[in-house]
């Protein structure tokens, strides 16, 4: 586990990173061009977290809506998907206190995103890591949170 410290608006945030799938950008050298999303739950004073390229959800979401716009019913979609599409909620959370997402809702969203050509955007391993973290949070009765980086 790697400790990741962020200082934002005079506040210090510590994350225990169990997985970081971002890679340095071949052009600018910064991991995920600085677009690092963090998913976590809090246990005691520790935040058990995964860091991933925020561009992944953007590309997968874009593909999902483009591909399915004519065939899906919008209303019953998970809130996580609708918030991405509407640029509200978690999609618009840039504060390291994080935004709480519904765990079952999030898991349903991952199922939908799997129907996209995930290989290009999010690997099956990335998805499995997120599912495991979300499921662990649910089992422990913790809140699952996300921040856009
Ligand atoms: Zn870059």
JSON list of C-alpha atoms and ligand atoms in Angstrom, two decimals:
[
{"chain": "A", "resi": 1, "resn": "UNK", "atom": "CA", "xyz": [0.00, 0.00, 0.00]},
{"chain": "A", "resi": 2, "resn": "UNK", "atom": "CA", "xyz": [1.25, 3.38, -0.99]},
{"chain": "A", "resi": 3, "resn": "UNK", "atom": "CA", "xyz": [0.44, 6.57, 0.89]},
{"chain": "A", "resi": 4, "resn": "UNK", "atom": "CA", "xyz": [-0.76, 9.42, -1.24]},
{"chain": "A", "resi": 5, "resn": "UNK", "atom": "CA", "xyz": [-1.02, 12.88, 0.26]},
{"chain": "A", "resi": 6, "resn": "UNK", "atom": "CA", "xyz": [-2.87, 15.74, -1.30]},
{"chain": "A", "resi": 7, "resn": "UNK", "atom": "CA", "xyz": [-3.13, 19.28, -0.06]},
{"chain": "A", "resi": 8, "resn": "UNK", "atom": "CA", "xyz": [-6.12, 21.21, -1.28]},
{"chain": "A", "resi": 9, "resn": "UNK", "atom": "CA", "xyz": [-7.59, 24.46, 0.03]},
{"chain": "A", "resi": 10, "resn": "UNK", "atom": "CA", "xyz": [-5.35, 24.30, 3.09]},
{"chain": "A", "resi": 11, "resn": "UNK", "atom": "CA", "xyz": [-6.58, 20.83, 4.00]},
{"chain": "A", "resi": 12, "resn": "UNK", "atom": "CA", "xyz": [-4.52, 17.68, 3.95]},
{"chain": "A", "resi": 13, "resn": "UNK", "atom": "CA", "xyz": [-5.92, 14.43, 2.62]},
{"chain": "A", "resi": 14, "resn": "UNK", "atom": "CA", "xyz": [-4.33, 11.02, 2.98]},
{"chain": "A", "resi": 15, "resn": "UNK", "atom": "CA", "xyz": [-5.19, 8.06, 0.83]},
{"chain": "A", "resi": 16, "resn": "UNK", "atom": "CA", "xyz": [-3.93, 4.51, 1.20]},
{"chain": "A", "resi": 17, "resn": "UNK", "atom": "CA", "xyz": [-3.62, 3.51, -2.39]},
{"chain": "A", "resi": 18, "resn": "UNK", "atom": "CA", "xyz": [-4.23, -0.18, -2.98]},
{"chain": "A", "resi": 19, "resn": "UNK", "atom": "CA", "xyz": [-4.07, 0.24, -6.73]},
{"chain": "A", "resi": 20, "resn": "UNK", "atom": "CA", "xyz": [-2.92, 2.96, -9.09]},
{"chain": "A", "resi": 21, "resn": "UNK", "atom": "CA", "xyz": [-3.53, 2.16, -12.72]},
{"chain": "A", "resi": 22, "resn": "UNK", "atom": "CA", "xyz": [-2.53, 5.56, -14.12]},
{"chain": "A", "resi": 23, "resn": "UNK", "atom": "CA", "xyz": [0.45, 5.79, -16.39]},
{"chain": "A", "resi": 24, "resn": "UNK", "atom": "CA", "xyz": [2.65, 8.73, -17.32]},
{"chain": "A", "resi": 25, "resn": "UNK", "atom": "CA", "xyz": [1.36, 10.37, -20.50]},
{"chain": "A", "resi": 26, "resn": "UNK", "atom": "CA", "xyz": [3.78, 9.86, -23.41]},
{"chain": "A", "resi": 27, "resn": "UNK", "atom": "CA", "xyz": [3.47, 13.55, -24.27]},
{"chain": "A", "resi": 28, "resn": "UNK", "atom": "CA", "xyz": [3.53, 15.48, -21.01]},
{"chain": "A", "resi": 29, "resn": "UNK", "atom": "CA", "xyz": [4.93, 12.81, -18.70]},
{"chain": "A", "resi": 30, "resn": "UNK", "atom": "CA", "xyz": [2.28, 13.46, -16.04]},
{"chain": "A", "resi": 31, "resn": "UNK", "atom": "CA", "xyz": [0.24, 10.40, -14.98]},
{"chain": "A", "resi": 32, "resn": "UNK", "atom": "CA", "xyz": [-3.11, 10.50, -16.83]},
{"chain": "A", "resi": 33, "resn": "UNK", "atom": "CA", "xyz": [-2.24, 14.09, -17.86]},
{"chain": "A", "resi": 34, "resn": "UNK", "atom": "CA", "xyz": [-3.17, 15.04, -14.28]},
{"chain": "A", "resi": 35, "resn": "UNK", "atom": "CA", "xyz": [-6.66, 13.69, -14.69]},
{"chain": "A", "resi": 36, "resn": "UNK", "atom": "CA", "xyz": [-6.59, 11.24, -11.81]},
{"chain": "A", "resi": 37, "resn": "UNK", "atom": "CA", "xyz": [-9.88, 10.11, -10.29]},
{"chain": "A", "resi": 38, "resn": "UNK", "atom": "CA", "xyz": [-9.89, 8.52, -6.85]},
{"chain": "A", "resi": 39, "resn": "UNK", "atom": "CA", "xyz": [-12.42, 5.99, -5.58]},
{"chain": "A", "resi": 40, "resn": "UNK", "atom": "CA", "xyz": [-12.37, 5.06, -1.87]},
{"chain": "A", "resi": 41, "resn": "UNK", "atom": "CA", "xyz": [-14.08, 4.17, 1.34]},
{"chain": "A", "resi": 42, "resn": "UNK", "atom": "CA", "xyz": [-13.09, 5.26, 4.78]},
{"chain": "A", "resi": 43, "resn": "UNK", "atom": "CA", "xyz": [-12.22, 2.81, 7.49]},
{"chain": "A", "resi": 44, "resn": "UNK", "atom": "CA", "xyz": [-11.15, 4.26, 10.80]},
{"chain": "A", "resi": 45, "resn": "UNK", "atom": "CA", "xyz": [-9.11, 7.25, 9.72]},
{"chain": "A", "resi": 46, "resn": "UNK", "atom": "CA", "xyz": [-7.82, 5.56, 6.62]},
{"chain": "A", "resi": 47, "resn": "UNK", "atom": "CA", "xyz": [-9.10, 5.91, 3.10]},
{"chain": "A", "resi": 48, "resn": "UNK", "atom": "CA", "xyz": [-8.69, 2.71, 1.15]},
{"chain": "A", "resi": 49, "resn": "UNK", "atom": "CA", "xyz": [-8.40, 3.97, -2.40]},
{"chain": "A", "resi": 50, "resn": "UNK", "atom": "CA", "xyz": [-7.90, 3.23, -6.05]},
{"chain": "A", "resi": 51, "resn": "UNK", "atom": "CA", "xyz": [-6.48, 5.83, -8.43]},
{"chain": "A", "resi": 52, "resn": "UNK", "atom": "CA", "xyz": [-7.35, 5.62, -12.08]},
{"chain": "A", "resi": 53, "resn": "UNK", "atom": "CA", "xyz": [-7.28, 7.72, -15.20]},
{"chain": "A", "resi": 54, "resn": "UNK", "atom": "CA", "xyz": [-10.35, 9.99, -15.09]},
{"chain": "A", "resi": 55, "resn": "UNK", "atom": "CA", "xyz": [-10.37, 9.99, -18.86]},
{"chain": "A", "resi": 56, "resn": "UNK", "atom": "CA", "xyz": [-11.44, 6.34, -18.74]},
{"chain": "A", "resi": 57, "resn": "UNK", "atom": "CA", "xyz": [-14.90, 7.01, -17.38]},
{"chain": "A", "resi": 58, "resn": "UNK", "atom": "CA", "xyz": [-15.25, 9.94, -19.73]},
{"chain": "A", "resi": 59, "resn": "UNK", "atom": "CA", "xyz": [-14.47, 7.89, -22.80]},
{"chain": "A", "resi": 60, "resn": "UNK", "atom": "CA", "xyz": [-16.49, 4.88, -21.71]},
{"chain": "A", "resi": 61, "resn": "UNK", "atom": "CA", "xyz": [-19.46, 7.09, -20.81]},
{"chain": "A", "resi": 62, "resn": "UNK", "atom": "CA", "xyz": [-19.24, 8.89, -24.10]},
{"chain": "A", "resi": 63, "resn": "UNK", "atom": "CA", "xyz": [-19.16, 5.63, -25.98]},
{"chain": "A", "resi": 64, "resn": "UNK", "atom": "CA", "xyz": [-22.04, 4.20, -23.96]},
{"chain": "A", "resi": 65, "resn": "UNK", "atom": "CA", "xyz": [-24.36, 7.10, -24.62]},
{"chain": "A", "resi": 66, "resn": "UNK", "atom": "CA", "xyz": [-23.37, 7.46, -28.25]},
{"chain": "A", "resi": 67, "resn": "UNK", "atom": "CA", "xyz": [-23.94, 3.78, -28.94]},
{"chain": "A", "resi": 68, "resn": "UNK", "atom": "CA", "xyz": [-27.15, 3.37, -26.97]},
{"chain": "A", "resi": 69, "resn": "UNK", "atom": "CA", "xyz": [-28.86, 6.72, -27.19]},
{"chain": "A", "resi": 70, "resn": "UNK", "atom": "CA", "xyz": [-31.62, 5.43, -29.45]},
{"chain": "A", "resi": 71, "resn": "UNK", "atom": "CA", "xyz": [-32.12, 2.08, -27.77]},
{"chain": "A", "resi": 72, "resn": "UNK", "atom": "CA", "xyz": [-32.00, 2.82, -24.04]},
{"chain": "A", "resi": 73, "resn": "UNK", "atom": "CA", "xyz": [-34.60, 4.19, -21.72]},
{"chain": "A", "resi": 74, "resn": "UNK", "atom": "CA", "xyz": [-32.96, 7.05, -19.92]},
{"chain": "A", "resi": 75, "resn": "UNK", "atom": "CA", "xyz": [-34.97, 7.23, -16.70]},
{"chain": "A", "resi": 76, "resn": "UNK", "atom": "CA", "xyz": [-34.18, 3.76, -15.32]},
{"chain": "A", "resi": 77, "resn": "UNK", "atom": "CA", "xyz": [-30.42, 4.20, -15.86]},
{"chain": "A", "resi": 78, "resn": "UNK", "atom": "CA", "xyz": [-28.27, 4.26, -12.72]},
{"chain": "A", "resi": 79, "resn": "UNK", "atom": "CA", "xyz": [-27.82, 7.69, -11.19]},
{"chain": "A", "resi": 80, "resn": "UNK", "atom": "CA", "xyz": [-24.05, 7.39, -11.68]},
{"chain": "A", "resi": 81, "resn": "UNK", "atom": "CA", "xyz": [-24.54, 7.19, -15.45]},
{"chain": "A", "resi": 82, "resn": "UNK", "atom": "CA", "xyz": [-27.05, 10.00, -15.56]},
{"chain": "A", "resi": 83, "resn": "UNK", "atom": "CA", "xyz": [-24.83, 12.24, -13.46]},
{"chain": "A", "resi": 84, "resn": "UNK", "atom": "CA", "xyz": [-21.97, 11.61, -15.83]},
{"chain": "A", "resi": 85, "resn": "UNK", "atom": "CA", "xyz": [-24.16, 12.48, -18.79]},
{"chain": "A", "resi": 86, "resn": "UNK", "atom": "CA", "xyz": [-25.60, 15.58, -17.11]},
{"chain": "A", "resi": 87, "resn": "UNK", "atom": "CA", "xyz": [-22.26, 16.74, -15.66]},
{"chain": "A", "resi": 88, "resn": "UNK", "atom": "CA", "xyz": [-23.70, 16.88, -12.16]},
{"chain": "A", "resi": 89, "resn": "UNK", "atom": "CA", "xyz": [-23.13, 15.02, -8.89]},
{"chain": "A", "resi": 90, "resn": "UNK", "atom": "CA", "xyz": [-19.94, 12.95, -8.80]},
{"chain": "A", "resi": 91, "resn": "UNK", "atom": "CA", "xyz": [-19.02, 14.08, -12.30]},
{"chain": "A", "resi": 92, "resn": "UNK", "atom": "CA", "xyz": [-18.68, 17.60, -11.00]},
{"chain": "A", "resi": 93, "resn": "UNK", "atom": "CA", "xyz": [-16.93, 16.79, -7.70]},
{"chain": "A", "resi": 94, "resn": "UNK", "atom": "CA", "xyz": [-13.43, 18.26, -7.51]},
{"chain": "A", "resi": 95, "resn": "UNK", "atom": "CA", "xyz": [-13.32, 18.43, -3.73]},
{"chain": "A", "resi": 96, "resn": "UNK", "atom": "CA", "xyz": [-11.18, 15.84, -1.94]},
{"chain": "A", "resi": 97, "resn": "UNK", "atom": "CA", "xyz": [-13.83, 15.34, 0.72]},
{"chain": "A", "resi": 98, "resn": "UNK", "atom": "CA", "xyz": [-15.40, 13.37, -2.09]},
{"chain": "A", "resi": 99, "resn": "UNK", "atom": "CA", "xyz": [-18.86, 12.67, -3.36]},
{"chain": "A", "resi": 100, "resn": "UNK", "atom": "CA", "xyz": [-20.81, 9.70, -2.04]},
{"chain": "A", "resi": 101, "resn": "UNK", "atom": "CA", "xyz": [-22.05, 7.34, -4.71]},
{"chain": "A", "resi": 102, "resn": "UNK", "atom": "CA", "xyz": [-24.61, 4.57, -4.27]},
{"chain": "A", "resi": 103, "resn": "UNK", "atom": "CA", "xyz": [-22.74, 1.27, -4.19]},
{"chain": "A", "resi": 104, "resn": "UNK", "atom": "CA", "xyz": [-25.36, -0.84, -5.98]},
{"chain": "A", "resi": 105, "resn": "UNK", "atom": "CA", "xyz": [-25.95, 1.98, -8.41]},
{"chain": "A", "resi": 106, "resn": "UNK", "atom": "CA", "xyz": [-22.21, 2.14, -9.14]},
{"chain": "A", "resi": 107, "resn": "UNK", "atom": "CA", "xyz": [-21.97, -1.64, -9.60]},
{"chain": "A", "resi": 108, "resn": "UNK", "atom": "CA", "xyz": [-24.88, -1.50, -12.05]},
{"chain": "A", "resi": 109, "resn": "UNK", "atom": "CA", "xyz": [-23.09, 1.26, -13.95]},
{"chain": "A", "resi": 110, "resn": "UNK", "atom": "CA", "xyz": [-19.95, -0.85, -14.24]},
{"chain": "A", "resi": 111, "resn": "UNK", "atom": "CA", "xyz": [-22.08, -3.64, -15.73]},
{"chain": "A", "resi": 112, "resn": "UNK", "atom": "CA", "xyz": [-23.35, -1.21, -18.35]},
{"chain": "A", "resi": 113, "resn": "UNK", "atom": "CA", "xyz": [-19.91, 0.17, -19.09]},
{"chain": "A", "resi": 114, "resn": "UNK", "atom": "CA", "xyz": [-18.69, -3.37, -19.65]},
{"chain": "A", "resi": 115, "resn": "UNK", "atom": "CA", "xyz": [-20.86, -3.45, -22.76]},
{"chain": "A", "resi": 116, "resn": "UNK", "atom": "CA", "xyz": [-18.55, -0.82, -24.25]},
{"chain": "A", "resi": 117, "resn": "UNK", "atom": "CA", "xyz": [-15.27, -1.64, -25.89]},
{"chain": "A", "resi": 118, "resn": "UNK", "atom": "CA", "xyz": [-13.71, -1.48, -22.48]},
{"chain": "A", "resi": 119, "resn": "UNK", "atom": "CA", "xyz": [-10.36, -2.84, -23.54]},
{"chain": "A", "resi": 120, "resn": "UNK", "atom": "CA", "xyz": [-9.53, 0.50, -25.04]},
{"chain": "A", "resi": 121, "resn": "UNK", "atom": "CA", "xyz": [-10.64, 2.57, -22.08]},
{"chain": "A", "resi": 122, "resn": "UNK", "atom": "CA", "xyz": [-10.91, 0.55, -18.90]},
{"chain": "A", "resi": 123, "resn": "UNK", "atom": "CA", "xyz": [-9.43, -2.90, -18.61]},
{"chain": "A", "resi": 124, "resn": "UNK", "atom": "CA", "xyz": [-11.34, -5.79, -17.08]},
{"chain": "A", "resi": 125, "resn": "UNK", "atom": "CA", "xyz": [-8.81, -5.72, -14.29]},
{"chain": "A", "resi": 126, "resn": "UNK", "atom": "CA", "xyz": [-9.56, -2.05, -13.52]},
{"chain": "A", "resi": 127, "resn": "UNK", "atom": "CA", "xyz": [-13.27, -2.85, -13.41]},
{"chain": "A", "resi": 128, "resn": "UNK", "atom": "CA", "xyz": [-12.71, -5.87, -11.16]},
{"chain": "A", "resi": 129, "resn": "UNK", "atom": "CA", "xyz": [-10.64, -3.75, -8.75]},
{"chain": "A", "resi": 130, "resn": "UNK", "atom": "CA", "xyz": [-13.42, -1.16, -8.56]},
{"chain": "A", "resi": 131, "resn": "UNK", "atom": "CA", "xyz": [-16.03, -3.86, -8.03]},
{"chain": "A", "resi": 132, "resn": "UNK", "atom": "CA", "xyz": [-13.97, -5.40, -5.25]},
{"chain": "A", "resi": 133, "resn": "UNK", "atom": "CA", "xyz": [-13.50, -2.07, -3.48]},
{"chain": "A", "resi": 134, "resn": "UNK", "atom": "CA", "xyz": [-17.21, -1.23, -3.80]},
{"chain": "A", "resi": 135, "resn": "UNK", "atom": "CA", "xyz": [-18.26, -4.67, -2.58]},
{"chain": "A", "resi": 136, "resn": "UNK", "atom": "CA", "xyz": [-15.89, -4.47, 0.38]},
{"chain": "A", "resi": 137, "resn": "UNK", "atom": "CA", "xyz": [-17.33, -1.06, 1.29]},
{"chain": "A", "resi": 138, "resn": "UNK", "atom": "CA", "xyz": [-20.85, -2.48, 1.12]},
{"chain": "A", "resi": 139, "resn": "UNK", "atom": "CA", "xyz": [-19.96, -5.49, 3.27]},
{"chain": "A", "resi": 140, "resn": "UNK", "atom": "CA", "xyz": [-18.39, -3.22, 5.88]},
{"chain": "A", "resi": 141, "resn": "UNK", "atom": "CA", "xyz": [-21.26, -0.74, 5.75]},
{"chain": "A", "resi": 142, "resn": "UNK", "atom": "CA", "xyz": [-18.98, 2.10, 4.61]},
{"chain": "A", "resi": 143, "resn": "UNK", "atom": "CA", "xyz": [-19.66, 4.97, 2.25]},
{"chain": "A", "resi": 144, "resn": "UNK", "atom": "CA", "xyz": [-18.14, 4.78, -1.22]},
{"chain": "A", "resi": 145, "resn": "UNK", "atom": "CA", "xyz": [-16.79, 8.08, -2.42]},
{"chain": "A", "resi": 146, "resn": "UNK", "atom": "CA", "xyz": [-15.21, 9.48, -5.53]},
{"chain": "A", "resi": 147, "resn": "UNK", "atom": "CA", "xyz": [-13.39, 12.64, -6.56]},
{"chain": "A", "resi": 148, "resn": "UNK", "atom": "CA", "xyz": [-12.38, 13.85, -9.98]},
{"chain": "A", "resi": 149, "resn": "UNK", "atom": "CA", "xyz": [-8.80, 14.90, -10.32]},
{"chain": "B", "resi": 1, "resn": "LIG", "atom": "ZN1", "xyz": [-0.39, 14.44, -21.27]}
]
